[in-house]
mmCIF file of C-alpha atoms and ligand atoms in Angstrom:
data_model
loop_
_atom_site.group_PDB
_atom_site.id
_atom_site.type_symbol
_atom_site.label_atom_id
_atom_site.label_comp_id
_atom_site.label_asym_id
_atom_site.label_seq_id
_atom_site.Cartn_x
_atom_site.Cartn_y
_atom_site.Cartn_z
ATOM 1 C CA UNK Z 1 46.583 -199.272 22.859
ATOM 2 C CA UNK Z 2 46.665 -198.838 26.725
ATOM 3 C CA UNK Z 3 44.191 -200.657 28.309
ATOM 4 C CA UNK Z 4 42.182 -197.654 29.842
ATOM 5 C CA UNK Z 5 41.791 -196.522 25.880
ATOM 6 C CA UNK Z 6 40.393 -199.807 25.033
ATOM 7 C CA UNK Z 7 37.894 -200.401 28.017
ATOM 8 C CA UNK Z 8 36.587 -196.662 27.278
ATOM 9 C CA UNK Z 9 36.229 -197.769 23.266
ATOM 10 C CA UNK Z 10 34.973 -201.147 24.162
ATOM 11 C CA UNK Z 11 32.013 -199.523 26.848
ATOM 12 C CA UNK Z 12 31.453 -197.189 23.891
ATOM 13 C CA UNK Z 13 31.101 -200.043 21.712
ATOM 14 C CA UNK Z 14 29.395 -202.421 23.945
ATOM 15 C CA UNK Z 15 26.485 -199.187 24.723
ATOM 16 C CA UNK Z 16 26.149 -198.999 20.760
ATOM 17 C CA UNK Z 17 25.347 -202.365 20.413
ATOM 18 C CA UNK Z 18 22.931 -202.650 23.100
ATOM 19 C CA UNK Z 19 21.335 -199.710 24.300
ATOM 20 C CA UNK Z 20 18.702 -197.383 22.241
ATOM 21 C CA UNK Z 21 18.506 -199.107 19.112
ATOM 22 C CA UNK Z 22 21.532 -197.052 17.741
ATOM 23 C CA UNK Z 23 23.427 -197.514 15.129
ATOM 24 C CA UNK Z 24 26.609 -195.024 15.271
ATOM 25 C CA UNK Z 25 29.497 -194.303 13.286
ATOM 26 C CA UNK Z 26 28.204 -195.890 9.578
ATOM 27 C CA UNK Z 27 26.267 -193.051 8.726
ATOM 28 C CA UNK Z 28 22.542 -194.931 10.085
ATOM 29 C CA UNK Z 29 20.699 -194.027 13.266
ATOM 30 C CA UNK Z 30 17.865 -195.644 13.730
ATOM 31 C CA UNK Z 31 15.266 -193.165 15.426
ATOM 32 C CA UNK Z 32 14.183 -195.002 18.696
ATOM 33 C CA UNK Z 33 11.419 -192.959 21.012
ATOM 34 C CA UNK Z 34 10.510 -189.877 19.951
ATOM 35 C CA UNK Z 35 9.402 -189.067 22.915
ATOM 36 C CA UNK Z 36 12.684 -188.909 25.024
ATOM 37 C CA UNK Z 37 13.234 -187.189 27.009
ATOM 38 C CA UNK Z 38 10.391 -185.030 27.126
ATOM 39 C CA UNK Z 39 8.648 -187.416 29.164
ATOM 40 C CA UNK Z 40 9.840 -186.908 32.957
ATOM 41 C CA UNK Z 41 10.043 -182.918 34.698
ATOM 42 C CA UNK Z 42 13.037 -181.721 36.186
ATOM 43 C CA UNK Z 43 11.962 -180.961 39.496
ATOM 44 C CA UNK Z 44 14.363 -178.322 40.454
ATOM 45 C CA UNK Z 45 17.518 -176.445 38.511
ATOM 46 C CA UNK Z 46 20.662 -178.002 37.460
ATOM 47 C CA UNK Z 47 23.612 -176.080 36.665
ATOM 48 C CA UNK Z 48 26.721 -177.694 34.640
ATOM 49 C CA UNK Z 49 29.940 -175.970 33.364
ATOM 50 C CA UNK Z 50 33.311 -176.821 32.499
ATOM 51 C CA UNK Z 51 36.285 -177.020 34.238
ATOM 52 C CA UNK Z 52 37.331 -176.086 38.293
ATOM 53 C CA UNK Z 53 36.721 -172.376 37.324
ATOM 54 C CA UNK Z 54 32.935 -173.378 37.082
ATOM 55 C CA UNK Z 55 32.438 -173.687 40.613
ATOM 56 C CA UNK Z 56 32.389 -170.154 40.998
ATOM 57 C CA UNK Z 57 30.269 -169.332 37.933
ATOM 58 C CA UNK Z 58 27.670 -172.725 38.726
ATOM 59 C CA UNK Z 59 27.389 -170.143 42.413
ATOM 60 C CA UNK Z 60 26.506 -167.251 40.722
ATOM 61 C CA UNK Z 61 24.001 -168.885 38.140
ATOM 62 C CA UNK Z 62 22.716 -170.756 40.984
ATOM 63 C CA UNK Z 63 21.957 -167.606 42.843
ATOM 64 C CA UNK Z 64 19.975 -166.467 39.786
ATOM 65 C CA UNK Z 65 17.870 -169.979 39.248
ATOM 66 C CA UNK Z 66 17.366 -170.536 42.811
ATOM 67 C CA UNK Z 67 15.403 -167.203 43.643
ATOM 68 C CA UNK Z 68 12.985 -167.893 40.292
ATOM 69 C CA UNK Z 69 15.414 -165.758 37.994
ATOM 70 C CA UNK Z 70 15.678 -167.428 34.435
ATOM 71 C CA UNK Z 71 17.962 -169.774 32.535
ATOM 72 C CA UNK Z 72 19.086 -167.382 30.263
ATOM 73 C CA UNK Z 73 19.937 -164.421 32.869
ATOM 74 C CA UNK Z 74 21.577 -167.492 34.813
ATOM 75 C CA UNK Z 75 24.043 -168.373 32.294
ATOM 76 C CA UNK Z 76 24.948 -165.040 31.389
ATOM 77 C CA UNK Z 77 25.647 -164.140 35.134
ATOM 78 C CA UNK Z 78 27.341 -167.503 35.914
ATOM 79 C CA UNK Z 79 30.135 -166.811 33.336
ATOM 80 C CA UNK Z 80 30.248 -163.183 34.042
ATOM 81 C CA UNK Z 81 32.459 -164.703 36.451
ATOM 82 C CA UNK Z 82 34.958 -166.351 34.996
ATOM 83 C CA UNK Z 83 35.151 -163.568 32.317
ATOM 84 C CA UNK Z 84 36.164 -160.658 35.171
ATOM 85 C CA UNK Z 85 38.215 -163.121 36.758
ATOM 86 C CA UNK Z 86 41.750 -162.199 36.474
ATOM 87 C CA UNK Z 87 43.199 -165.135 37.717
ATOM 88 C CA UNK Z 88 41.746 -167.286 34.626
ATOM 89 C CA UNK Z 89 43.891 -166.529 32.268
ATOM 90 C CA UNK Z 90 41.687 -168.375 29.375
ATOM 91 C CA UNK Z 91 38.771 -166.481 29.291
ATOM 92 C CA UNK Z 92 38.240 -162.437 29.235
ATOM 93 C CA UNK Z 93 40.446 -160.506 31.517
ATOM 94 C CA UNK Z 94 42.973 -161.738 32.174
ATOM 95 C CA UNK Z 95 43.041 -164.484 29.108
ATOM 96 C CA UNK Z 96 46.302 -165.130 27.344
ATOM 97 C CA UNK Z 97 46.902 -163.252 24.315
ATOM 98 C CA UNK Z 98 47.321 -163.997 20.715
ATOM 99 C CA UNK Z 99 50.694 -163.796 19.049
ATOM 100 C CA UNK Z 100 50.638 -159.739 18.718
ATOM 101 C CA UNK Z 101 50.243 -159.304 22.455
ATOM 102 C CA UNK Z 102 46.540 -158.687 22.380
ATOM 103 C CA UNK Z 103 43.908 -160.090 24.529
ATOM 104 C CA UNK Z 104 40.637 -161.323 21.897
ATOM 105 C CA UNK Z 105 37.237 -162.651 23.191
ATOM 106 C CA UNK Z 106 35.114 -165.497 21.437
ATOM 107 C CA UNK Z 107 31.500 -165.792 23.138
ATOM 108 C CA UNK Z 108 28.417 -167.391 22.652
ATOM 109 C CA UNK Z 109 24.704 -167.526 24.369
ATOM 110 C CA UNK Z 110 21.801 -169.065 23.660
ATOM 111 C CA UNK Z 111 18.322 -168.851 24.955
ATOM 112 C CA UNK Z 112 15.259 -171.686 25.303
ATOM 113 C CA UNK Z 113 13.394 -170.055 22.341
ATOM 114 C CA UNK Z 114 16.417 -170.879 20.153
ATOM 115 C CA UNK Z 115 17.609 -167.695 19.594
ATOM 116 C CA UNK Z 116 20.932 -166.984 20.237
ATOM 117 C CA UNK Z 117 23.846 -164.036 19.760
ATOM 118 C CA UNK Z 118 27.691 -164.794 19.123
ATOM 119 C CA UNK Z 119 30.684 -162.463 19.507
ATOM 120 C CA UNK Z 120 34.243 -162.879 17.662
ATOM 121 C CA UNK Z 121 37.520 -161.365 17.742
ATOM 122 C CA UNK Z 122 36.681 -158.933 20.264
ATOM 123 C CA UNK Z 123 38.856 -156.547 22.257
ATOM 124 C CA UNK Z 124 38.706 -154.494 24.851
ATOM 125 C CA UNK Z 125 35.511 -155.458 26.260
ATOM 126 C CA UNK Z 126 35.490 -157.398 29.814
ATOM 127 C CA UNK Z 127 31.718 -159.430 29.180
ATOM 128 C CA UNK Z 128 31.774 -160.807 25.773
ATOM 129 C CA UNK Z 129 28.977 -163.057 26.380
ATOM 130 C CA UNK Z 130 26.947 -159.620 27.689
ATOM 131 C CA UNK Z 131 27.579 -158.191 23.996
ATOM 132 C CA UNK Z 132 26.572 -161.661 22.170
ATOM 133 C CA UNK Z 133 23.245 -161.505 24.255
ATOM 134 C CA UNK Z 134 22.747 -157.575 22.884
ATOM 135 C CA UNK Z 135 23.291 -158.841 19.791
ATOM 136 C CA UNK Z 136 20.581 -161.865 19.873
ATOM 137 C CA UNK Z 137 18.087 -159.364 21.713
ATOM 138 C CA UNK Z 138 18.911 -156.167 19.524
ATOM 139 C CA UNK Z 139 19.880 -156.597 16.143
ATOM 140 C CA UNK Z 140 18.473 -159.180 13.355
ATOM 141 C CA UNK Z 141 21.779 -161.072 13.447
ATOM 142 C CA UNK Z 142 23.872 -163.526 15.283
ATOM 143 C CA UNK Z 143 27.635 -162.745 15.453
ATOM 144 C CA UNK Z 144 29.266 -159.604 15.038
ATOM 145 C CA UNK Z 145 33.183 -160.100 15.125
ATOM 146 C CA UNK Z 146 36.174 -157.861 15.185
ATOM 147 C CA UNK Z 147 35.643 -153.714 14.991
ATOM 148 C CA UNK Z 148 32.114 -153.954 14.072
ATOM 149 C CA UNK Z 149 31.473 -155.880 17.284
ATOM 150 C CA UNK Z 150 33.671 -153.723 19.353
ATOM 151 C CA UNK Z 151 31.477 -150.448 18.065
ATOM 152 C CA UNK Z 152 28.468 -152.658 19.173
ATOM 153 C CA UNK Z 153 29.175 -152.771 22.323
ATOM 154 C CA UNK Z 154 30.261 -149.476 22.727
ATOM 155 C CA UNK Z 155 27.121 -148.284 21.265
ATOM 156 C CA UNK Z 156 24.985 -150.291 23.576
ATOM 157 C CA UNK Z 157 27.266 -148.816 26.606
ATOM 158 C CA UNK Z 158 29.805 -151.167 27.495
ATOM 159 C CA UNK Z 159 32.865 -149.527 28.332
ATOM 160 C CA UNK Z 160 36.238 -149.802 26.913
ATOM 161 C CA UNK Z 161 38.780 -151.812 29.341
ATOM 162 C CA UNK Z 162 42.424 -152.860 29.204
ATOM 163 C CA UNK Z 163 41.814 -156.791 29.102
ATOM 164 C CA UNK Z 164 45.779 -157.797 29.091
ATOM 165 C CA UNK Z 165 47.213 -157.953 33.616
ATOM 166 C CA UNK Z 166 50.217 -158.052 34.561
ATOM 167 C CA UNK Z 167 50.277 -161.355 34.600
ATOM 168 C CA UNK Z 168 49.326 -161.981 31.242
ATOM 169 C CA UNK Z 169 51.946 -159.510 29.893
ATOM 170 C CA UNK Z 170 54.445 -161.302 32.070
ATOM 171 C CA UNK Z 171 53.518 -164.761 29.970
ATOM 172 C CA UNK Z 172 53.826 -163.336 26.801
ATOM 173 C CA UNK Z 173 56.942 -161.602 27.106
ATOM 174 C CA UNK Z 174 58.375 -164.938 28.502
ATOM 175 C CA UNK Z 175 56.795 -166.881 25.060
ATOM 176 C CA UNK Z 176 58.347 -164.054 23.164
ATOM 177 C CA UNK Z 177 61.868 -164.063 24.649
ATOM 178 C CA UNK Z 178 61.743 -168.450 24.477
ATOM 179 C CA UNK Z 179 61.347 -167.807 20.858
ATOM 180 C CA UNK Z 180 57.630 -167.047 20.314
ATOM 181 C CA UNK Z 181 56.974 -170.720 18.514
ATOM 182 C CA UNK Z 182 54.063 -170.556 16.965
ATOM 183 C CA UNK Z 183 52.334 -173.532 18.969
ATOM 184 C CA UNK Z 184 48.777 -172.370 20.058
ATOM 185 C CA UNK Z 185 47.551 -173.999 22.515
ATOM 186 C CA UNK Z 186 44.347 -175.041 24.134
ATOM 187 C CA UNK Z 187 44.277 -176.842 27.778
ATOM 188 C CA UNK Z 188 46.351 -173.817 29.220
ATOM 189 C CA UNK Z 189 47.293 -175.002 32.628
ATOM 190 C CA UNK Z 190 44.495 -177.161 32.594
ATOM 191 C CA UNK Z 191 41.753 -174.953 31.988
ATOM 192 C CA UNK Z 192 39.943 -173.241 29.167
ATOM 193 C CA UNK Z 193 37.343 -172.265 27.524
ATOM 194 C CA UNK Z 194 34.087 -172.019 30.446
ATOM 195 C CA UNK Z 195 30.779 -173.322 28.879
ATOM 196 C CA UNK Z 196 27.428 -173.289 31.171
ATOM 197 C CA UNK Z 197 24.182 -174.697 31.138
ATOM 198 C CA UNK Z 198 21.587 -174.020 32.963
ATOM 199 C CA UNK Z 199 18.108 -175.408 33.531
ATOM 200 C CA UNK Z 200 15.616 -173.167 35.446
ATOM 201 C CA UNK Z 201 12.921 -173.591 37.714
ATOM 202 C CA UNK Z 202 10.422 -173.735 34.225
ATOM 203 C CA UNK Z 203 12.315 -176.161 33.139
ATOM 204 C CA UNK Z 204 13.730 -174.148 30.542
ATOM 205 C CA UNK Z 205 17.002 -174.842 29.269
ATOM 206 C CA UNK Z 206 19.832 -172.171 28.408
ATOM 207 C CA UNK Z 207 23.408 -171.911 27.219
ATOM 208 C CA UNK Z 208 26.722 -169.711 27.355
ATOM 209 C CA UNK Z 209 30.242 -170.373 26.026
ATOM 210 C CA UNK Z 210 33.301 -167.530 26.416
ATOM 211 C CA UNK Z 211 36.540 -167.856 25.984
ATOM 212 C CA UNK Z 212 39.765 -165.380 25.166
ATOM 213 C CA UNK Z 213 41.399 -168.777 23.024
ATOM 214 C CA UNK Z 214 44.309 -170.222 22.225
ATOM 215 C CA UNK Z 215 46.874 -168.561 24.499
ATOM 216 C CA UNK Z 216 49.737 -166.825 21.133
ATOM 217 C CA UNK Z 217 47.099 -167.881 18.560
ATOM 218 C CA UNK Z 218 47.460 -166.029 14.931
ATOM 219 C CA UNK Z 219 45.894 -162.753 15.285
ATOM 220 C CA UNK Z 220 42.226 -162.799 13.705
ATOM 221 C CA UNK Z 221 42.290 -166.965 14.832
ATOM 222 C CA UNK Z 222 38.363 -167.599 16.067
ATOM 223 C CA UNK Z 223 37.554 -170.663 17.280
ATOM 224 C CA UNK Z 224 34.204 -172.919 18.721
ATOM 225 C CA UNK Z 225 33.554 -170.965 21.608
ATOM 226 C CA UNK Z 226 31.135 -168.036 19.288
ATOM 227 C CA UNK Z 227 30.096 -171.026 17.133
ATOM 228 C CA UNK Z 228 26.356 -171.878 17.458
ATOM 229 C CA UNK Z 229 26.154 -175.612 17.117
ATOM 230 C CA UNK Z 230 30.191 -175.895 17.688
ATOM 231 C CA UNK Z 231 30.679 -174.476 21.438
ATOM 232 C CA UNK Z 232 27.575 -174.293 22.229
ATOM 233 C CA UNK Z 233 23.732 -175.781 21.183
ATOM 234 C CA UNK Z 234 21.164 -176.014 22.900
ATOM 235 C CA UNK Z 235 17.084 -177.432 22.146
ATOM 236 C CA UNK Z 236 14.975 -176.409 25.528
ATOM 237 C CA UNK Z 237 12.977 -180.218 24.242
ATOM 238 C CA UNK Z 238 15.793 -181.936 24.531
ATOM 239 C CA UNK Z 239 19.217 -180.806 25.984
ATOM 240 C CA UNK Z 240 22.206 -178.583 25.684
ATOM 241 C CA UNK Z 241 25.960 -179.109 25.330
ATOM 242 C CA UNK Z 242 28.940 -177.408 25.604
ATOM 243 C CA UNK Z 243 32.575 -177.749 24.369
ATOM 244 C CA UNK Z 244 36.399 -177.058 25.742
ATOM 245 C CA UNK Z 245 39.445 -177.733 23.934
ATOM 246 C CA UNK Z 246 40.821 -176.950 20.777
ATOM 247 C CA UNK Z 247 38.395 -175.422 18.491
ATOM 248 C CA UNK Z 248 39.440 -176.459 14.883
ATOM 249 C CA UNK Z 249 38.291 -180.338 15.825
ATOM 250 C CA UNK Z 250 35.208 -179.138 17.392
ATOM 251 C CA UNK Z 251 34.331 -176.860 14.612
ATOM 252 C CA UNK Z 252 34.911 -179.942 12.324
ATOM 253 C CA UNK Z 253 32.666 -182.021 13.621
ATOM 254 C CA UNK Z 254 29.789 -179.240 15.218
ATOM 255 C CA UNK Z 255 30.282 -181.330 18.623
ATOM 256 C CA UNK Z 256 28.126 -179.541 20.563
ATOM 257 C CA UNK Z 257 25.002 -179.868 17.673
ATOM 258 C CA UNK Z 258 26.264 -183.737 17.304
ATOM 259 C CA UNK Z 259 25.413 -183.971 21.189
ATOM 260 C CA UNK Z 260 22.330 -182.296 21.382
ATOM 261 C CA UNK Z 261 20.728 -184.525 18.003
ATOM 262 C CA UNK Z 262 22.119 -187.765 19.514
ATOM 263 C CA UNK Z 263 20.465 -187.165 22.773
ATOM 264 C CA UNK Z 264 17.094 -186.089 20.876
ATOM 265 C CA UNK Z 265 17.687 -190.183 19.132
ATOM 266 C CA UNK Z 266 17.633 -190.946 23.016
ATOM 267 C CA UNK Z 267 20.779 -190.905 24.246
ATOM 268 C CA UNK Z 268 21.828 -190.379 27.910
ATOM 269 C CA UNK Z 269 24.204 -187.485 27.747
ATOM 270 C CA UNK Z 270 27.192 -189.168 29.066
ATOM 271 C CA UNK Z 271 26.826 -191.448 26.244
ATOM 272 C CA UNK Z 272 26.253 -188.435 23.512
ATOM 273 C CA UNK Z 273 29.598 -186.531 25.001
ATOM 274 C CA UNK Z 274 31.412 -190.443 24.664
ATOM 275 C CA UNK Z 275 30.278 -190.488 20.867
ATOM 276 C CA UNK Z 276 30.814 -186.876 20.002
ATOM 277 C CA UNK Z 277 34.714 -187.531 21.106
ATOM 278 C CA UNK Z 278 34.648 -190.998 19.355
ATOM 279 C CA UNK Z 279 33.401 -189.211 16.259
ATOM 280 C CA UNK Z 280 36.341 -186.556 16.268
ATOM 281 C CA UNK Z 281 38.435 -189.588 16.382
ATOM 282 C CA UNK Z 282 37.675 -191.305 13.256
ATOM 283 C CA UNK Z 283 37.733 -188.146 11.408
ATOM 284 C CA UNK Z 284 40.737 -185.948 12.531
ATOM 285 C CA UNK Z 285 44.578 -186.672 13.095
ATOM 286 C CA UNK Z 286 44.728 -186.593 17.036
ATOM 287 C CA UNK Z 287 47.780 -185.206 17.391
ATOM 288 C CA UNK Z 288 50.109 -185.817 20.930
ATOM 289 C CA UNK Z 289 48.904 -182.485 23.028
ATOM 290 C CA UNK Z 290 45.060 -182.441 21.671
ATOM 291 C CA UNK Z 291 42.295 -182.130 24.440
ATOM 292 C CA UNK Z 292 38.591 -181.790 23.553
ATOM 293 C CA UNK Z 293 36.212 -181.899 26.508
ATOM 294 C CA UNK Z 294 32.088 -181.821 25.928
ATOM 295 C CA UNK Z 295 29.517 -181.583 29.072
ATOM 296 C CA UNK Z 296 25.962 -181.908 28.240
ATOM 297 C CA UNK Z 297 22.604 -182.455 30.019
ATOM 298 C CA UNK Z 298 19.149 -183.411 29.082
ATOM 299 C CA UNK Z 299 15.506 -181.949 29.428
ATOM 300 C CA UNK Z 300 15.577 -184.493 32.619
ATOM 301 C CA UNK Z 301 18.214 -182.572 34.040
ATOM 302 C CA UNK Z 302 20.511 -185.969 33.572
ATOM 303 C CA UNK Z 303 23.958 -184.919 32.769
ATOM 304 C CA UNK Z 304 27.604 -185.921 31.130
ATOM 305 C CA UNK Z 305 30.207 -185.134 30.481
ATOM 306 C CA UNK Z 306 33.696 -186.781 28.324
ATOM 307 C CA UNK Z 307 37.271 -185.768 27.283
ATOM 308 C CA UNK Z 308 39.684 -186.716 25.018
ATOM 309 C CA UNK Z 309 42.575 -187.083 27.607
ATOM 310 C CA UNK Z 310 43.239 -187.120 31.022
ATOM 311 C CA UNK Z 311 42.600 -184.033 33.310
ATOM 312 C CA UNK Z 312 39.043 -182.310 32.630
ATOM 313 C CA UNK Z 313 36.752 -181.835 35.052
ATOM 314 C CA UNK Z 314 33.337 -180.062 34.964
ATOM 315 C CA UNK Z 315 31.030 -178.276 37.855
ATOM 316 C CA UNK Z 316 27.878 -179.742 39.040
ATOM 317 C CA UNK Z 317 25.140 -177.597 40.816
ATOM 318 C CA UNK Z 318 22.439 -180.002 41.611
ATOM 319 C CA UNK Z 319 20.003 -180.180 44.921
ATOM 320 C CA UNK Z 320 21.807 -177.467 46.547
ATOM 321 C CA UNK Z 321 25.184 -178.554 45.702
ATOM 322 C CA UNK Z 322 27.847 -177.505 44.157
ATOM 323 C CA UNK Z 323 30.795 -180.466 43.273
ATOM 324 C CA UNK Z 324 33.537 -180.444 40.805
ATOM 325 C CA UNK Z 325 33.476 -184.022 38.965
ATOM 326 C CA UNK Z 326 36.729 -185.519 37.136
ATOM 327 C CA UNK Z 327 35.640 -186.953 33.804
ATOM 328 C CA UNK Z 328 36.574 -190.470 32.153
ATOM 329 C CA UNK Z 329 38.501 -189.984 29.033
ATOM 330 C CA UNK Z 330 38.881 -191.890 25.679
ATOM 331 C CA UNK Z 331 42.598 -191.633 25.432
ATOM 332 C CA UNK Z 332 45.903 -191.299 27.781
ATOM 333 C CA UNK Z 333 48.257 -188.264 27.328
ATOM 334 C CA UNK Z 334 51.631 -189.777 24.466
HETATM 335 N N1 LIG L 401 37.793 -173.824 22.766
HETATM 336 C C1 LIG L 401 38.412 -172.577 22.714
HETATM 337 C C2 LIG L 401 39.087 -172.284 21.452
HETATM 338 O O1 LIG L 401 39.511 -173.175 20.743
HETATM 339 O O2 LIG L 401 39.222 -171.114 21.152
#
């Protein structure tokens, strides 16, 4: 065990055995103040998302925040961003496509009222997350995946797009002609899915997660991203969180719901997103190119964030700021 692995295990360890009364990881948790962390006010809005292509969306939910808009518009608008962004080629245009050569959108939002919409297996639509929020506001259900959601959105006037560039086309023919291995992958080039959460001048807390997948994944593959309590969760008492990586694990242990319920037993969040990775470990084979990330932040406005490996970073917008923040990590790269 390198010795970065162990000091991140033992500081896990050593903040289990000394800080909130916790026990973790033997099935007890011993409730310690109920009243964390509704006790302090955020005084103004924090913004946190995942990876370097957050900067741009943190801006743009920022904008929305920062002139009295609300959480929920924020996070919608923030990923917006990444999801007409061609050059991000894991989420909407411009994202990867599965093994058949088409581009399909996974998206998620969820609101301080707990309500929340979900999208799966869509095509041909450039703002997934936009459709998931119809669907929380407009129908009496939560997800809508695959044909049904794409006559959704149609219905409620999105229009019909062509979601695979040039680009995109280019890297699948070149997967093809190396032998199309079937090898999905998460961590594309070091970026993936973009999760965002937002806190708004109420106070009230909000949450989106998009994502076009694993670039060459099996055709019909869904992963966290649409997943309430997977990709996303949020409680506007308590927190949100927010997951990247490769979806199976996640989905296996409901990360982002793990987060959110050990900050409510009074976490910080950097210590919930440390314990939600430790967890996946003692559960599921971590196999050599695995990456899970999870970013999270409290009613306080405190935030965290944690990886598996090496090489995630998440966006900050905080007092008029906007920084991009490398995260510590449980394990090295093999
Ligand atoms: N986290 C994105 C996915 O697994 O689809």
């Amino acid at each position: 065990m390198g010795s970065r692995r162990r000091f991140l295990i033992q500081s896990f360890l050593g903040a289990i055995a000394t800080g909130f009364g916790f026990k973790y990881g033997f099935g007890s948790v011993t409730y310690s103040d109920p009243n964390y962390p509704q006790k302090s006010e955020v005084t103004s809005p924090v913004i946190i998302s995942t990876w370097s292509h957050g900067l741009a969306a943190n801006q743009a939910a920022w904008n929305v925040v920062s002139s009295g808009g609300s959480a929920l518009d924020a996070v919608e608008r923030g990923v917006n961003v990444s999801e007409a962004d061609p050059e991000v080629s894991s989420v909407g245009y411009g994202g990867l496509p599965d093994a058949s050569g088409n581009v399909t959108l996974d998206a998620c939002i969820m609101g301080p009222d707990g309500n929340a919409g979900a999208v799966a297996f869509l095509k041909h639509i450039m703002h997934p997350v936009s459709v998931a929020r119809k669907v929380m506001e407009n129908t009496p259900h939560l997800m809508l995946a695959g044909d049904g959601a794409l006559k959704f959105a149609l219905d409620q006037g999105f229009k019909k797009v062509n979601l695979l560039t040039p680009e995109a086309r280019k890297a699948f023919k070149a997967w093809k002609r190396s032998g199309a291995r079937y090898a999905p992958m998460a961590n594309w080039e070091n970026h993936d899915t973009i999760g965002l959460l937002a806190i708004d001048q109420k106070g009230d807390l909000a949450g989106a997660c998009t994502t076009s997948g694993m670039a060459f994944k099996h055709p019909g593959r869904v992963g966290d991203s649409p997943i309430i309590g997977a990709g996303l969760f949020v409680d506007n008492k308590i927190g949100g969180a927010t997951a990247t990586g490769e979806g199976e694990v996640v989905m296996k242990t409901l990360g982002s719901f793990l987060i959110v319920e050990l900050m409510r037993n009074g976490m910080h969040p950097q210590e919930a997103c440390e314990a939600a990775i430790y967890r996946l470990t003692e559960t599921t084979h971590v196999h050599k190119n695995m990456q899970i990330g999870y970013i999270a932040v409290n009613k306080n406005g405190e935030h965290g964030a944690f990886s598996l490996r090496p090489g995630f970073q998440y966006a900050v917008f905080e007092n008029g700021q906007n920084e991009l923040l490398d995260t510590a990590f449980l394990m090295d790269w093999e």
